[in-house]
CSV table of C-alpha atoms in Angstrom, one decimal:
chain,number,residue,atom,x,y,z
E,1,VAL,CA,-19.0,0.2,-22.8
E,2,ASP,CA,-16.8,-2.2,-20.9
E,3,ILE,CA,-13.2,-1.8,-22.0
E,4,THR,CA,-10.3,-4.1,-21.1
E,5,PHE,CA,-6.8,-2.5,-21.3
E,6,ALA,CA,-3.5,-4.3,-21.7
E,7,GLY,CA,-1.1,-4.5,-18.8
E,8,THR,CA,-1.2,-4.6,-15.2
E,9,PRO,CA,-3.3,-1.9,-13.4
E,10,ILE,CA,-1.1,0.3,-11.1
E,11,GLU,CA,-2.8,3.2,-9.4
E,12,HIS,CA,-1.4,5.7,-6.8
E,13,GLY,CA,-2.8,4.7,-3.5
E,14,MET,CA,-4.5,1.6,-4.8
E,15,PRO,CA,-5.8,-0.9,-2.2
E,16,ILE,CA,-3.8,-4.1,-1.8
E,17,SER,CA,-6.8,-6.3,-2.5
E,18,SER,CA,-10.5,-6.2,-3.3
E,19,THR,CA,-11.4,-7.1,0.3
E,20,ARG,CA,-13.5,-4.3,1.8
E,21,VAL,CA,-13.5,-3.4,5.4
E,22,PRO,CA,-17.1,-3.9,6.8
E,23,PRO,CA,-18.6,-0.6,7.7
E,24,THR,CA,-19.3,-1.9,11.3
E,25,PHE,CA,-15.7,-2.9,11.9
E,26,SER,CA,-14.6,-1.6,15.3
E,27,GLY,CA,-11.3,-3.4,15.9
E,28,GLY,CA,-10.0,-7.0,16.0
E,29,TRP,CA,-8.7,-9.0,13.1
E,30,PHE,CA,-9.1,-8.0,9.4
E,31,ASN,CA,-8.1,-10.8,7.0
E,32,THR,CA,-7.4,-10.6,3.2
E,33,THR,CA,-5.3,-12.2,0.5
E,34,PHE,CA,-3.3,-10.4,-2.1
E,35,SER,CA,-0.6,-10.7,-4.8
E,36,ILE,CA,1.9,-8.1,-5.8
E,37,PRO,CA,2.2,-7.8,-9.6
E,38,SER,CA,5.8,-7.8,-10.9
E,39,ALA,CA,5.0,-4.6,-12.7
E,40,ILE,CA,4.8,-2.8,-9.3
E,41,PHE,CA,8.4,-3.9,-8.5
E,42,ASP,CA,9.5,-2.9,-12.1
E,43,GLN,CA,8.1,0.6,-11.4
E,44,LEU,CA,9.9,0.8,-8.1
E,45,LYS,CA,13.2,-0.3,-9.7
E,46,ALA,CA,12.7,2.5,-12.3
E,47,THR,CA,12.1,5.0,-9.5
E,48,GLN,CA,15.3,4.0,-7.8
E,49,ALA,CA,17.3,4.3,-11.0
E,50,ASN,CA,15.8,7.7,-11.8
E,51,TYR,CA,16.2,9.0,-8.2
E,52,PRO,CA,19.5,7.3,-7.0
E,53,ILE,CA,19.8,8.8,-3.5
E,54,PRO,CA,21.7,6.8,-0.9
E,55,TRP,CA,19.0,6.8,1.7
E,56,THR,CA,20.0,6.1,5.3
E,57,ALA,CA,18.2,4.0,7.9
E,58,ASN,CA,17.5,7.2,9.7
E,59,ASP,CA,16.0,8.8,6.4
E,60,ARG,CA,13.7,5.9,6.1
E,61,ASN,CA,12.0,6.7,9.4
E,62,ALA,CA,10.2,9.3,7.4
E,63,SER,CA,7.9,7.1,5.4
E,64,TRP,CA,7.7,9.7,2.6
E,65,LEU,CA,11.5,9.3,1.8
E,66,ASP,CA,13.0,6.6,-0.2
E,67,PRO,CA,10.2,6.3,-2.7
E,68,SER,CA,11.7,3.0,-4.2
E,69,ARG,CA,10.2,1.1,-1.2
E,70,LEU,CA,6.8,-0.7,-1.5
E,71,LEU,CA,4.9,0.4,1.6
E,72,MET,CA,1.6,-0.9,2.7
E,73,THR,CA,-0.3,1.8,4.6
E,74,ILE,CA,-2.7,0.8,7.4
E,75,ALA,CA,-5.2,3.5,6.9
E,76,TYR,CA,-7.4,4.6,9.8
E,77,ALA,CA,-8.5,7.8,11.5
E,78,HIS,CA,-6.8,8.9,14.8
E,79,PRO,CA,-3.9,6.4,15.1
E,80,LEU,CA,-2.0,6.5,18.4
E,81,THR,CA,1.6,5.8,19.2
E,82,THR,CA,0.4,3.8,22.2
E,83,ALA,CA,-2.0,1.4,20.4
E,84,ALA,CA,-0.2,-0.2,17.4
E,85,PRO,CA,-1.8,-2.7,15.0
E,86,ARG,CA,-0.3,-6.1,14.7
E,87,ALA,CA,0.1,-8.2,11.5
E,88,ARG,CA,0.9,-11.7,10.2
E,89,LEU,CA,1.7,-12.7,6.6
E,90,ASN,CA,1.3,-16.2,5.7
E,91,GLY,CA,1.2,-17.1,9.4
E,92,ALA,CA,4.5,-15.2,10.4
E,93,SER,CA,4.6,-12.0,12.4
E,94,LEU,CA,5.3,-8.8,10.5
E,95,LYS,CA,7.0,-5.7,11.7
E,96,ILE,CA,4.8,-2.7,11.9
E,97,LEU,CA,6.6,0.6,11.3
E,98,TRP,CA,5.8,4.2,12.3
E,99,ALA,CA,4.9,6.5,9.6
E,100,SER,CA,6.4,9.9,10.5
E,101,ASN,CA,6.9,13.3,9.0
E,102,SER,CA,10.4,13.4,10.5
E,103,ARG,CA,13.6,11.5,10.1
E,104,ASN,CA,13.7,11.3,13.9
E,105,GLY,CA,10.1,10.5,14.4
E,106,PRO,CA,10.3,7.0,15.9
E,107,ALA,CA,13.3,7.9,18.1
E,108,SER,CA,11.4,11.0,19.5
E,109,ALA,CA,8.2,8.9,20.2
E,110,SER,CA,6.3,12.0,19.6
E,111,GLN,CA,2.6,11.9,18.7
E,112,SER,CA,3.1,15.2,16.9
E,113,CYS,CA,5.4,13.8,14.3
E,114,PHE,CA,3.6,10.5,14.0
E,115,THR,CA,1.2,10.0,11.1
E,116,GLY,CA,0.2,6.4,11.3
E,117,TYR,CA,1.5,2.9,10.6
E,118,TYR,CA,2.8,0.9,7.7
E,119,ILE,CA,4.4,-2.3,6.6
E,120,ASP,CA,7.4,-2.4,4.3
E,121,ALA,CA,6.5,-4.9,1.7
E,122,SER,CA,9.6,-4.4,-0.5
E,123,SER,CA,10.8,-7.9,0.3
E,124,PHE,CA,7.5,-9.8,-0.3
E,125,PRO,CA,7.7,-12.1,-3.3
E,126,PRO,CA,5.8,-10.9,-6.4
E,127,GLU,CA,3.2,-13.0,-8.3
E,128,THR,CA,2.6,-15.0,-5.1
E,129,MET,CA,-0.7,-15.2,-3.2
E,130,HIS,CA,-0.2,-14.0,0.4
E,131,ALA,CA,-2.6,-14.3,3.3
E,132,LEU,CA,-2.5,-11.2,5.5
E,133,SER,CA,-4.2,-10.8,9.0
E,134,VAL,CA,-4.1,-7.3,10.6
E,135,TRP,CA,-5.2,-6.9,14.2
E,136,MET,CA,-6.5,-3.4,14.8
E,137,PRO,CA,-6.9,-1.7,18.1
E,138,SER,CA,-10.4,-0.4,19.0
E,139,VAL,CA,-11.6,2.0,16.4
E,140,ALA,CA,-14.9,3.7,15.8
E,141,PRO,CA,-16.9,2.0,13.0
E,142,GLY,CA,-15.9,3.5,9.7
E,143,ASP,CA,-12.5,4.7,11.0
E,144,PHE,CA,-10.5,1.8,9.6
E,145,GLN,CA,-10.4,2.3,5.7
E,146,GLY,CA,-8.2,-0.6,4.8
E,147,LEU,CA,-4.7,-1.4,3.4
E,148,PHE,CA,-3.2,0.6,0.6
E,149,TRP,CA,0.0,0.6,-1.4
E,150,ASP,CA,2.2,3.7,-1.1
E,151,ASN,CA,5.0,5.0,-3.3
E,152,LEU,CA,3.2,3.9,-6.6
E,153,ASP,CA,2.5,6.2,-9.5
E,154,THR,CA,-0.6,5.6,-11.7
E,155,GLU,CA,0.4,4.1,-15.1
E,156,TYR,CA,-1.8,4.6,-18.2
E,157,THR,CA,-2.0,2.7,-21.5
E,158,ASP,CA,-3.7,3.3,-24.7
E,159,GLN,CA,-3.6,-0.5,-25.6
E,160,VAL,CA,-7.1,-1.9,-25.7
E,161,VAL,CA,-7.4,-5.7,-25.8
E,162,GLY,CA,-11.2,-5.9,-25.9
E,163,CYS,CA,-14.4,-4.1,-25.3
E,164,SER,CA,-18.1,-4.8,-25.2
E,165,ALA,CA,-21.1,-2.5,-25.5
E,166,VAL,CA,-23.9,-2.6,-23.0
E,167,GLY,CA,-26.0,-5.6,-23.9
E,168,GLY,CA,-22.9,-7.8,-24.8
E,169,GLU,CA,-22.2,-6.6,-28.3
E,170,SER,CA,-18.6,-6.3,-29.5
E,171,CYS,CA,-17.3,-3.0,-30.5
E,172,MET,CA,-14.0,-1.8,-32.1
E,173,ALA,CA,-11.7,0.5,-30.2
E,174,THR,CA,-12.0,4.1,-31.6
E,175,PHE,CA,-9.7,6.8,-30.4
E,176,ILE,CA,-10.4,10.4,-31.2
């Protein structure tokens, strides 16, 4: 049964787009396009309203703090502080930030506190198609997993707008 649910899908750790990283990718440019649904920003605003902490710039050095930000994780194995990716959004350079498990991570420049790289996408306009190019340093094939949204919680709905049985027949939604 193929079921279509109402609303915008939002999932924890969801990819930013449907573009898959080729299994042989070993560095260089990775290109994709994406749009951020307004529902994502609605969720982040609700998070801020429910968790109104006055985060400081130093707090935000720890990527896991300030969960009202929309962060784009650049996911790959064995990131190094000495080999940062680069990125361009709609032709303009983007700032790549350190993901750290410490508020003082970037200031200490320590590989031991460093967990990877991310882009703060909180200011990107919603419902707009964006072209993103990410340059990756040399990686082993299979190490670059892609680009994923961080700070989102999975949302569920019981609102079905349509379904079809295998073979194309219509079916009525039945909940038990």
